[in-house]
């Protein structure tokens, strides 16, 4: 069996990867001096605190403190576990993961490996079930009703295949009798939401007599299903429950398919149901996704805006549709930076995207998308409807009602335009009024900037410089001279020196990787964020200077202590030898 990923491979991978290029493959960065900046993807903010350093191959957010190397970034941004993140980075860099022979590994790595293995098994099983459902659409004795239904919805075989749509007959164990082989696989199917435990201790199929829509994650793995009933039974749509691999608030139905169908996506349309997504694709609008529930969650919006800059939410024009749109807008506000747009389409009564595109076709539907209502218009309309616009009081309360929403918007051209609009139409229109409103709108939820205040001590400076320029470790010939020093940080410094001397090619992100699970990793990250203002060409000199200071301080302290002992007559034989050695060294 393949073991854990080899340390050497991780080192090689981090040497190949470029963190700036990696981050830019997922979000846009602006050059700011030596570094790159953006609004932080890990917390909501309006001015950029997220910094990526090409020199250090490290990212750090001054707002929320998130930091790390390329692997950490993928773990956080793509929500992957460690092994998945390494695999993803490897495929990004075009490298093949190298694993070690599985000889006894530390407990934590073993646990991670087991978890990873379990997940792999889960994905594998869900993939097999999905293929079984697809095969049932061709082979089941009552397949004709399902085929008739899909044809009735205007779907071609090609689209049915592209979305992996399948079928399962109405029986208690249609799927279980194929996949439930022993206690272990039965439990796994229950855990994955495919079977229901029931009373009689004999788990049975959750999905029965339904057309099956597999739900894929970003990486294209089947993580759950939606099932549409063929007759009039209830519920019409049945979905997988939350499981260890399926978190519905984070996934979007159709996103994987949309990415597969489009080399570069410009916009995404959010619709309510699976059938809408599939019907739109059938008619050439192959960039629709469904939010797998009524509300669009902040996580889903984040995924959307990490994929495209223009998101159009398409809802029913009724009350429920408008409420859903409002919630989506509220969740999206912190993500609307310059260059990003959120728009809304409200469909006429009784229409859904499926019916509309079937009646009117692609061009008409896209014309509706092109005319979508901008976020600002939706915001104004919604808030104005709630106040009496004919009175001064009503207009004043309208200005108030805007404030919490403005506070969520990042500073942007759009925000300025909205403030102008409010000031001109509902305020006094004076410059003063605008300035006051802008100030209020921008201060409500400013992130607290965590100051990295690091007192300069020789140990800290030595560690920081070594971390940034690992090659300077070679300037110390004998690490053991530092070992006796009783100064905080010396053990870490010695550890780092040995690590760098034993691995002459090592770079900053690889060092961080060695300390991923260790407490010292946090100290290292903090030192890496520290602005010590030592230029690269002076690093070796300043480093040696710090080491010398450390040694001198130590000798001074020891001498002082020993002299004091001598004065009080408490010097031992050992102390005498040490004192002599120090004094003769000083006289040389
Ligand atoms: Zn942050």
Coordinates of C-alpha atoms and ligand atoms in Angstrom, one line a residue:
X1 CA 0.0 0.0 0.0
X2 CA 1.2 3.5 -0.8
X3 CA 2.4 5.4 2.3
X4 CA 2.5 9.0 3.3
X5 CA 3.8 11.6 0.9
X6 CA 7.5 11.8 1.0
X7 CA 9.1 14.8 2.7
X8 CA 11.5 15.1 -0.1
X9 CA 8.6 15.4 -2.5
X10 CA 7.0 18.2 -0.5
X11 CA 10.3 20.0 -0.4
X12 CA 10.6 19.7 -4.2
X13 CA 7.0 20.7 -4.7
X14 CA 7.4 23.8 -2.6
X15 CA 10.6 24.7 -4.5
X16 CA 8.7 24.5 -7.8
X17 CA 5.5 26.2 -6.8
X18 CA 5.2 30.0 -6.9
X19 CA 2.8 31.3 -4.3
X20 CA 2.0 34.5 -6.2
X21 CA 1.1 32.6 -9.3
X22 CA -0.9 30.1 -7.2
X23 CA -2.9 32.8 -5.4
X24 CA -3.4 34.6 -8.7
X25 CA -4.9 31.5 -10.2
X26 CA -7.7 31.9 -7.6
X27 CA -8.1 35.6 -7.0
X28 CA -6.6 38.8 -8.3
X29 CA -3.6 40.5 -6.6
X30 CA -2.2 44.0 -6.9
X31 CA 1.5 44.7 -6.8
X32 CA 2.3 46.8 -3.7
X33 CA 6.0 47.5 -3.4
X34 CA 7.9 44.2 -3.1
X35 CA 4.8 42.3 -2.2
X36 CA 1.3 41.7 -3.6
X37 CA -2.0 42.7 -1.9
X38 CA -5.7 42.0 -2.0
X39 CA -8.7 42.1 0.2
X40 CA -8.5 39.0 2.4
X41 CA -10.3 35.9 1.1
X42 CA -10.5 34.5 4.7
X43 CA -12.4 37.4 6.4
X44 CA -14.6 40.1 5.1
X45 CA -12.8 43.5 4.7
X46 CA -12.9 46.6 2.7
X47 CA -9.3 47.6 2.4
X48 CA -6.6 45.0 1.6
X49 CA -4.8 43.5 4.5
X50 CA -3.9 40.3 2.7
X51 CA -0.2 40.3 1.6
X52 CA 1.6 37.7 -0.5
X53 CA 5.4 37.8 -0.6
X54 CA 7.2 36.4 -3.5
X55 CA 10.6 36.5 -1.7
X56 CA 9.3 34.7 1.3
X57 CA 6.9 32.5 -0.6
X58 CA 4.5 33.3 2.2
X59 CA 1.1 34.9 2.6
X60 CA -0.2 36.7 5.6
X61 CA -3.3 38.7 6.6
X62 CA -2.8 41.6 8.9
X63 CA -6.5 41.6 9.6
X64 CA -7.3 38.1 10.7
X65 CA -3.8 36.6 11.0
X66 CA -4.2 33.8 8.4
X67 CA -0.8 32.9 7.0
X68 CA 1.2 30.1 5.5
X69 CA 2.9 28.7 2.4
X70 CA 1.4 27.5 -0.8
X71 CA 0.1 24.2 0.8
X72 CA -1.6 26.2 3.6
X73 CA -3.2 28.5 1.0
X74 CA -4.8 25.6 -0.8
X75 CA -6.0 24.0 2.5
X76 CA -7.7 27.2 3.5
X77 CA -8.9 28.6 0.1
X78 CA -10.0 25.3 -1.5
X79 CA -11.0 23.8 1.9
X80 CA -8.9 20.8 1.4
X81 CA -7.2 18.6 3.9
X82 CA -3.4 18.4 3.9
X83 CA -3.0 15.4 1.6
X84 CA -5.6 16.8 -0.9
X85 CA -3.9 20.2 -0.8
X86 CA -0.5 18.6 -1.7
X87 CA -2.1 16.6 -4.5
X88 CA -3.8 19.7 -5.8
X89 CA -0.6 21.8 -5.7
X90 CA 1.2 18.9 -7.4
X91 CA -1.3 18.8 -10.2
X92 CA -1.1 22.6 -10.5
X93 CA 2.7 22.4 -10.9
X94 CA 2.5 19.4 -13.2
X95 CA 4.2 17.0 -10.7
X96 CA 3.4 13.5 -9.8
X97 CA 3.0 12.9 -6.0
X98 CA 5.8 10.6 -4.6
X99 CA 4.9 8.5 -1.6
X100 CA 7.0 6.6 0.8
X101 CA 6.9 3.0 1.7
X102 CA 4.4 2.8 4.5
X103 CA 6.7 2.1 7.4
X104 CA 5.5 3.2 10.9
X105 CA 4.7 6.8 10.7
X106 CA 3.8 9.2 13.6
X107 CA 0.3 8.8 15.0
X108 CA -1.1 12.0 13.6
X109 CA 0.1 11.3 10.1
X110 CA -1.4 7.9 10.3
X111 CA -4.8 9.3 11.4
X112 CA -4.7 11.8 8.6
X113 CA -3.9 9.1 6.2
X114 CA -6.8 7.0 7.4
X115 CA -9.2 9.9 7.2
X116 CA -7.9 10.6 3.7
X117 CA -8.3 6.9 2.8
X118 CA -11.8 6.9 4.1
X119 CA -12.7 9.9 2.0
X120 CA -11.2 8.4 -1.0
X121 CA -13.3 5.3 -0.4
X122 CA -16.4 7.5 0.0
X123 CA -15.8 9.3 -3.3
X124 CA -15.1 6.0 -5.0
X125 CA -18.3 4.4 -3.7
X126 CA -20.4 7.5 -4.6
X127 CA -19.0 7.4 -8.1
X128 CA -19.9 3.7 -8.4
X129 CA -23.4 4.3 -7.2
X130 CA -23.7 7.2 -9.7
X131 CA -22.6 5.0 -12.6
X132 CA -25.1 2.3 -11.4
X133 CA -27.9 4.8 -11.6
X134 CA -26.8 5.9 -15.1
X135 CA -26.7 2.3 -16.2
X136 CA -30.2 1.7 -14.7
X137 CA -31.5 4.4 -17.0
X138 CA -30.6 2.1 -19.8
X139 CA -31.2 -1.3 -18.2
X140 CA -34.0 -1.0 -15.7
X141 CA -37.2 -2.8 -16.7
X142 CA -39.3 0.3 -16.1
X143 CA -36.7 2.7 -17.7
X144 CA -39.2 3.9 -20.2
X145 CA -41.1 6.0 -17.8
X146 CA -37.9 7.8 -16.8
X147 CA -36.8 8.2 -20.4
X148 CA -40.2 9.5 -21.3
X149 CA -40.0 12.0 -18.5
X150 CA -36.5 13.3 -19.6
X151 CA -37.6 13.5 -23.2
X152 CA -40.7 15.3 -22.1
X153 CA -38.5 17.9 -20.5
X154 CA -36.7 18.3 -23.8
X155 CA -33.4 16.8 -22.7
X156 CA -31.1 15.1 -25.2
X157 CA -29.1 12.0 -24.5
X158 CA -26.0 14.1 -24.8
X159 CA -27.0 16.5 -21.9
X160 CA -28.3 13.6 -19.8
X161 CA -24.9 12.0 -20.2
X162 CA -23.0 15.3 -19.5
X163 CA -24.8 15.7 -16.2
X164 CA -24.6 12.0 -15.3
X165 CA -28.3 11.8 -14.9
X166 CA -29.6 8.3 -13.9
X167 CA -32.6 6.4 -12.6
X168 CA -33.5 4.0 -9.8
X169 CA -36.8 2.0 -9.8
X170 CA -39.2 2.1 -7.0
X171 CA -38.0 -0.7 -4.7
X172 CA -36.7 -0.9 -1.2
X173 CA -33.3 -2.3 -2.1
X174 CA -32.6 -1.5 -5.7
X175 CA -29.3 0.1 -4.9
X176 CA -28.6 -1.7 -1.6
X177 CA -28.7 -5.1 -3.0
X178 CA -25.9 -4.2 -5.3
X179 CA -23.7 -2.2 -3.0
X180 CA -24.4 -3.5 0.5
X181 CA -22.0 -6.4 0.7
X182 CA -21.1 -6.5 4.3
X183 CA -21.5 -4.7 7.6
X184 CA -18.8 -2.2 6.6
X185 CA -20.3 -1.2 3.2
X186 CA -23.8 -1.1 4.6
X187 CA -22.7 1.4 7.3
X188 CA -20.8 3.4 4.7
X189 CA -24.0 3.7 2.6
X190 CA -25.9 4.9 5.7
X191 CA -23.2 7.4 6.6
X192 CA -23.2 8.7 3.0
X193 CA -27.0 9.3 3.2
X194 CA -27.7 6.7 0.4
X195 CA -29.5 4.3 2.8
X196 CA -31.8 4.9 5.7
X197 CA -31.2 2.8 8.9
X198 CA -34.9 2.2 9.6
X199 CA -36.4 0.3 12.6
X200 CA -35.8 -3.3 11.5
X201 CA -32.0 -2.9 11.4
X202 CA -32.1 -3.6 7.7
X203 CA -31.2 -0.3 6.0
X204 CA -33.1 0.5 2.8
X205 CA -32.6 2.8 -0.2
X206 CA -33.2 6.5 0.5
X207 CA -33.9 7.2 -3.2
X208 CA -36.6 5.1 -4.8
X209 CA -38.4 5.5 -8.1
X210 CA -36.6 8.7 -9.0
X211 CA -34.6 10.3 -11.7
X212 CA -31.1 10.9 -10.1
X213 CA -29.0 14.0 -10.4
X214 CA -25.4 13.5 -9.1
X215 CA -24.0 16.5 -7.2
X216 CA -20.2 17.0 -7.9
X217 CA -17.8 18.9 -5.9
X218 CA -15.3 21.4 -7.4
X219 CA -12.9 18.5 -8.2
X220 CA -15.7 16.6 -10.0
X221 CA -16.2 13.9 -7.5
X222 CA -19.8 12.7 -6.7
X223 CA -20.6 13.8 -3.2
X224 CA -24.4 13.6 -3.1
X225 CA -27.6 13.3 -5.2
X226 CA -30.8 15.0 -5.9
X227 CA -33.7 12.8 -6.9
X228 CA -36.8 13.9 -8.8
X229 CA -39.9 11.7 -8.4
X230 CA -41.7 10.6 -11.6
X231 CA -45.3 10.5 -10.3
X232 CA -47.2 12.7 -7.9
X233 CA -45.6 11.4 -4.7
X234 CA -44.1 13.8 -2.2
X235 CA -41.6 15.2 -1.9
X236 CA -41.1 16.0 -5.5
X237 CA -37.4 16.6 -5.0
X238 CA -35.4 14.6 -2.4
X239 CA -31.8 15.5 -1.6
X240 CA -28.9 13.8 0.1
X241 CA -28.5 14.8 3.7
X242 CA -25.4 16.4 5.1
X243 CA -22.6 13.8 5.3
X244 CA -18.9 13.8 6.0
X245 CA -18.3 14.6 2.3
X246 CA -21.4 16.6 1.4
X247 CA -21.9 20.0 3.0
X248 CA -24.7 21.5 1.0
X249 CA -24.2 25.1 2.1
X250 CA -20.7 25.0 0.4
X251 CA -21.5 23.3 -2.9
X252 CA -23.2 24.5 -6.0
X253 CA -25.0 22.1 -8.3
X254 CA -23.7 22.4 -11.9
X255 CA -20.5 24.3 -11.1
X256 CA -18.2 21.4 -12.1
X257 CA -20.2 20.9 -15.3
X258 CA -20.1 24.6 -16.1
X259 CA -16.3 24.7 -15.7
X260 CA -16.0 21.6 -17.9
X261 CA -18.1 23.1 -20.6
X262 CA -16.4 26.5 -20.6
X263 CA -12.7 27.1 -20.9
X264 CA -13.1 30.5 -19.4
X265 CA -16.2 31.4 -17.6
X266 CA -17.3 35.1 -17.6
X267 CA -20.5 34.9 -15.7
X268 CA -22.6 32.4 -13.7
X269 CA -26.3 32.3 -13.3
X270 CA -27.7 31.1 -10.0
X271 CA -31.1 29.3 -10.4
X272 CA -33.2 27.3 -8.0
X273 CA -33.4 23.7 -9.2
X274 CA -31.4 21.0 -10.8
X275 CA -33.9 20.8 -13.7
X276 CA -33.3 24.6 -14.4
X277 CA -29.6 24.1 -14.6
X278 CA -29.9 21.1 -16.9
X279 CA -32.6 22.7 -19.1
X280 CA -30.5 25.8 -19.5
X281 CA -27.5 23.7 -20.6
X282 CA -29.8 21.9 -23.0
X283 CA -30.5 25.2 -24.7
X284 CA -26.9 26.4 -24.7
X285 CA -26.8 28.4 -21.5
X286 CA -24.1 26.2 -20.0
X287 CA -23.1 28.5 -17.1
X288 CA -25.9 28.0 -14.6
X289 CA -25.7 26.6 -11.1
X290 CA -28.2 25.8 -8.4
X291 CA -27.7 26.6 -4.8
X292 CA -29.1 23.3 -3.4
X293 CA -31.5 25.0 -1.0
X294 CA -33.5 28.1 -0.8
X295 CA -30.9 30.6 0.4
X296 CA -27.6 31.2 -1.3
X297 CA -25.0 31.0 1.5
X298 CA -21.9 33.2 2.1
X299 CA -19.7 30.2 1.3
X300 CA -21.5 29.6 -2.0
X301 CA -21.2 33.3 -3.0
X302 CA -17.6 33.2 -2.1
X303 CA -17.1 30.2 -4.4
X304 CA -19.1 32.0 -7.2
X305 CA -17.0 35.2 -6.9
X306 CA -13.8 33.1 -6.8
X307 CA -14.8 31.6 -10.1
X308 CA -16.3 34.6 -12.0
X309 CA -16.7 38.4 -11.6
X310 CA -20.3 38.6 -12.7
X311 CA -23.0 36.6 -10.9
X312 CA -26.6 36.8 -11.8
X313 CA -29.2 35.5 -9.4
X314 CA -32.4 34.3 -11.1
X315 CA -35.4 34.0 -8.9
X316 CA -39.2 33.9 -9.1
X317 CA -40.8 37.3 -9.1
X318 CA -43.0 36.4 -6.1
X319 CA -42.4 37.3 -2.5
X320 CA -40.4 34.2 -1.7
X321 CA -38.1 34.8 -4.7
X322 CA -37.5 38.5 -3.7
X323 CA -36.8 37.4 -0.1
X324 CA -34.3 34.8 -1.3
X325 CA -32.7 37.5 -3.5
X326 CA -32.4 39.9 -0.6
X327 CA -30.7 37.3 1.5
X328 CA -28.3 36.5 -1.3
X329 CA -27.5 40.2 -1.7
X330 CA -27.0 40.6 2.0
X331 CA -24.5 37.7 2.0
X332 CA -22.8 39.0 -1.1
X333 CA -22.2 42.6 -0.1
X334 CA -18.8 42.1 1.6
X335 CA -17.6 40.4 -1.6
X336 CA -18.5 43.2 -4.1
X337 CA -15.2 44.9 -4.7
X338 CA -14.5 47.0 -7.8
X339 CA -14.8 44.8 -10.9
X340 CA -17.3 42.4 -9.3
X341 CA -21.0 42.6 -10.0
X342 CA -24.1 40.9 -8.6
X343 CA -27.3 41.2 -10.6
X344 CA -30.8 40.0 -10.2
X345 CA -33.4 38.6 -12.6
X346 CA -37.0 38.2 -11.4
X347 CA -39.1 36.0 -13.6
X348 CA -42.7 36.6 -14.5
X349 CA -45.4 34.8 -12.5
X350 CA -45.6 31.1 -13.2
X351 CA -42.3 31.0 -15.2
X352 CA -39.1 29.3 -14.2
X353 CA -35.8 29.3 -16.2
X354 CA -36.7 25.8 -17.5
X355 CA -40.1 26.9 -19.0
X356 CA -38.8 30.3 -20.2
X357 CA -35.9 28.9 -22.2
X358 CA -38.0 26.2 -23.7
X359 CA -40.6 28.7 -24.8
X360 CA -38.3 31.5 -25.9
X361 CA -34.8 30.0 -26.5
X362 CA -31.3 30.9 -25.7
X363 CA -31.2 34.4 -27.2
X364 CA -34.3 35.6 -25.5
X365 CA -33.1 34.2 -22.2
X366 CA -29.6 35.8 -22.5
X367 CA -31.3 39.1 -23.4
X368 CA -33.1 38.9 -20.1
X369 CA -29.8 38.2 -18.4
X370 CA -28.2 41.2 -20.1
X371 CA -30.9 43.4 -18.7
X372 CA -30.6 42.0 -15.2
X373 CA -31.2 44.5 -12.3
X374 CA -28.0 45.8 -10.8
X375 CA -27.4 45.3 -7.0
X376 CA -27.7 49.1 -6.4
X377 CA -31.1 49.3 -8.0
X378 CA -32.4 46.3 -6.1
X379 CA -31.1 47.8 -2.8
X380 CA -32.8 51.2 -3.5
X381 CA -36.1 49.6 -4.6
X382 CA -36.2 47.3 -1.6
X383 CA -35.4 49.9 1.0
X384 CA -37.6 52.6 -0.5
X385 CA -40.6 50.3 -0.4
X386 CA -40.4 50.2 3.4
X387 CA -40.6 53.9 4.2
X388 CA -43.1 56.7 3.5
X389 CA -41.2 58.7 0.9
X390 CA -43.6 61.6 1.1
X391 CA -42.5 62.8 4.5
X392 CA -39.2 64.2 5.8
X393 CA -39.2 61.6 8.6
X394 CA -39.6 58.8 6.1
X395 CA -36.7 60.1 4.0
X396 CA -34.5 60.5 7.0
X397 CA -35.2 57.0 8.1
X398 CA -34.4 55.7 4.7
X399 CA -30.9 57.2 5.0
X400 CA -30.6 55.3 8.3
X401 CA -31.8 52.1 6.8
X402 CA -29.0 52.2 4.2
X403 CA -26.2 52.3 6.7
X404 CA -25.9 48.7 7.8
X405 CA -25.7 47.6 4.1
X406 CA -23.2 50.3 3.2
X407 CA -21.1 49.2 6.1
X408 CA -20.9 45.7 4.6
X409 CA -19.7 46.9 1.1
X410 CA -16.0 47.2 0.6
X411 CA -14.7 50.7 -0.3
X412 CA -15.4 50.9 -4.1
X413 CA -16.6 53.1 -6.9
X414 CA -20.0 51.4 -6.5
X415 CA -20.1 52.4 -2.8
X416 CA -19.2 56.0 -3.6
X417 CA -21.9 56.1 -6.3
X418 CA -24.6 54.8 -3.9
X419 CA -23.6 57.3 -1.2
X420 CA -23.8 60.1 -3.7
X421 CA -27.2 58.9 -4.8
X422 CA -28.5 58.8 -1.2
X423 CA -27.0 62.2 -0.4
X424 CA -28.5 63.9 -3.5
X425 CA -31.9 62.3 -3.4
X426 CA -32.7 61.8 0.2
X427 CA -30.1 63.8 2.2
X428 CA -29.2 67.5 2.0
X429 CA -26.9 66.8 -1.0
X430 CA -24.2 68.9 0.6
X431 CA -20.5 67.8 0.6
X432 CA -20.7 67.8 4.4
X433 CA -23.5 65.3 4.4
X434 CA -21.6 63.0 1.9
X435 CA -18.4 63.1 4.0
X436 CA -20.3 62.2 7.1
X437 CA -22.2 59.4 5.5
X438 CA -19.0 58.0 3.9
X439 CA -17.2 58.2 7.2
X440 CA -20.0 56.3 9.0
X441 CA -20.3 53.7 6.2
X442 CA -16.6 53.0 6.3
X443 CA -16.0 52.8 10.0
X444 CA -18.7 50.4 11.1
X445 CA -16.9 47.2 10.6
X446 CA -13.2 48.0 9.9
X447 CA -11.0 45.0 10.6
X448 CA -8.8 45.5 13.6
X449 CA -5.3 45.5 12.3
X450 CA -3.3 43.1 14.3
X451 CA -0.1 45.0 14.8
X452 CA 3.0 42.8 14.5
X453 CA 5.1 44.4 17.1
X454 CA 8.2 42.4 17.7
X455 CA 10.8 43.7 20.0
X456 CA 14.2 43.4 18.4
X457 CA 16.4 40.9 20.3
X458 CA 19.4 39.2 18.8
X459 CA 17.7 35.8 18.9
X460 CA 14.6 37.0 17.1
X461 CA 16.6 38.9 14.5
X462 CA 18.8 35.8 13.9
X463 CA 15.8 33.5 13.5
X464 CA 14.0 35.9 11.2
X465 CA 17.0 36.4 9.0
X466 CA 17.7 32.7 8.9
X467 CA 14.1 31.9 8.0
X468 CA 14.1 34.4 5.2
X469 CA 17.6 33.6 3.8
X470 CA 18.3 30.0 4.8
X471 CA 21.6 29.9 3.0
X472 CA 23.2 32.1 5.7
X473 CA 23.3 29.1 8.0
X474 CA 26.5 28.2 6.2
X475 CA 28.2 31.1 7.8
X476 CA 28.2 29.4 11.2
X477 CA 30.7 26.6 11.3
X478 CA 29.8 25.0 14.6
X479 CA 26.3 25.2 15.9
X480 CA 27.3 23.6 19.2
X481 CA 28.8 26.9 20.5
X482 CA 25.3 28.2 20.8
X483 CA 23.8 25.2 22.6
X484 CA 24.9 26.1 26.2
X485 CA 23.3 29.6 26.0
X486 CA 20.4 29.8 28.4
X487 CA 18.4 32.3 26.4
X488 CA 14.8 31.8 25.2
X489 CA 14.7 31.0 21.5
X490 CA 18.1 29.4 21.4
X491 CA 16.8 25.8 21.0
X492 CA 14.7 26.9 18.0
X493 CA 17.6 28.8 16.5
X494 CA 19.9 25.8 16.9
X495 CA 17.2 23.5 15.4
X496 CA 16.8 25.9 12.4
X497 CA 20.6 26.1 11.9
X498 CA 20.9 22.3 11.8
X499 CA 18.0 22.0 9.5
X500 CA 19.4 24.5 7.1
X501 CA 22.9 23.2 7.3
X502 CA 21.8 19.6 6.6
X503 CA 19.6 20.8 3.7
X504 CA 21.7 23.5 1.9
X505 CA 19.0 24.0 -0.8
X506 CA 16.2 24.6 1.6
X507 CA 13.9 27.6 1.2
X508 CA 11.5 29.5 3.5
X509 CA 8.2 27.7 2.6
X510 CA 9.9 24.3 3.1
X511 CA 11.1 25.3 6.5
X512 CA 7.6 26.3 7.4
X513 CA 6.4 22.9 6.2
X514 CA 8.7 21.2 8.7
X515 CA 7.0 23.1 11.5
X516 CA 3.4 22.7 10.3
X517 CA 2.2 20.7 13.3
X518 CA 4.6 22.2 15.8
X519 CA 4.0 25.1 18.3
X520 CA 7.2 26.7 17.0
X521 CA 5.5 27.1 13.6
X522 CA 3.4 30.0 14.9
X523 CA 6.5 31.8 16.3
X524 CA 8.2 31.4 12.9
X525 CA 5.2 32.7 11.1
X526 CA 5.1 35.7 13.3
X527 CA 8.8 36.4 12.8
X528 CA 8.3 36.1 9.0
X529 CA 5.7 38.8 9.1
X530 CA 7.9 41.1 11.0
X531 CA 9.3 44.1 9.2
X532 CA 12.9 44.2 10.4
X533 CA 14.1 46.3 7.5
X534 CA 17.3 44.3 6.9
X535 CA 18.1 44.2 3.2
X536 CA 19.0 40.9 1.6
X537 CA 22.6 41.8 0.9
X538 CA 23.2 42.7 4.5
X539 CA 21.5 39.6 5.9
X540 CA 24.7 37.6 6.5
X541 CA 26.5 40.4 8.3
X542 CA 23.6 41.3 10.5
X543 CA 23.0 37.7 11.2
X544 CA 26.6 37.1 12.3
X545 CA 26.4 40.3 14.3
X546 CA 23.4 39.0 16.2
X547 CA 25.1 35.7 17.0
X548 CA 28.1 37.6 18.3
X549 CA 25.9 39.7 20.4
X550 CA 24.3 36.6 21.8
X551 CA 27.6 35.1 22.7
X552 CA 29.0 38.3 24.2
X553 CA 25.9 38.8 26.3
X554 CA 26.1 35.3 27.5
X555 CA 29.8 35.5 28.4
X556 CA 29.1 38.8 30.2
X557 CA 26.3 37.3 32.2
X558 CA 28.3 34.2 33.1
X559 CA 31.4 36.2 34.0
X560 CA 29.3 38.5 36.2
X561 CA 27.6 35.6 37.9
X562 CA 30.9 33.7 38.5
X563 CA 32.7 36.8 39.8
X564 CA 29.8 37.4 42.3
X565 CA 30.2 33.8 43.4
X566 CA 33.9 34.2 43.7
X567 CA 33.5 37.3 45.9
X568 CA 31.2 35.4 48.3
X569 CA 33.6 32.4 48.2
X570 CA 31.1 30.0 46.7
X571 CA 33.1 29.1 43.6
X572 CA 33.1 25.4 42.8
X573 CA 36.0 23.6 41.0
X574 CA 33.9 23.6 37.8
X575 CA 33.1 27.3 38.2
X576 CA 36.8 28.1 38.6
X577 CA 37.6 26.3 35.4
X578 CA 34.9 28.1 33.5
X579 CA 35.9 31.5 34.8
X580 CA 39.5 30.8 33.8
X581 CA 38.5 29.7 30.4
X582 CA 36.5 32.9 29.8
X583 CA 39.1 35.2 31.1
X584 CA 41.9 33.6 29.1
X585 CA 39.7 33.7 26.0
X586 CA 39.1 37.4 26.6
X587 CA 42.8 38.0 26.9
X588 CA 43.6 36.4 23.6
Ligands
LIG1 ZN1 -7.9 38.1 6.7

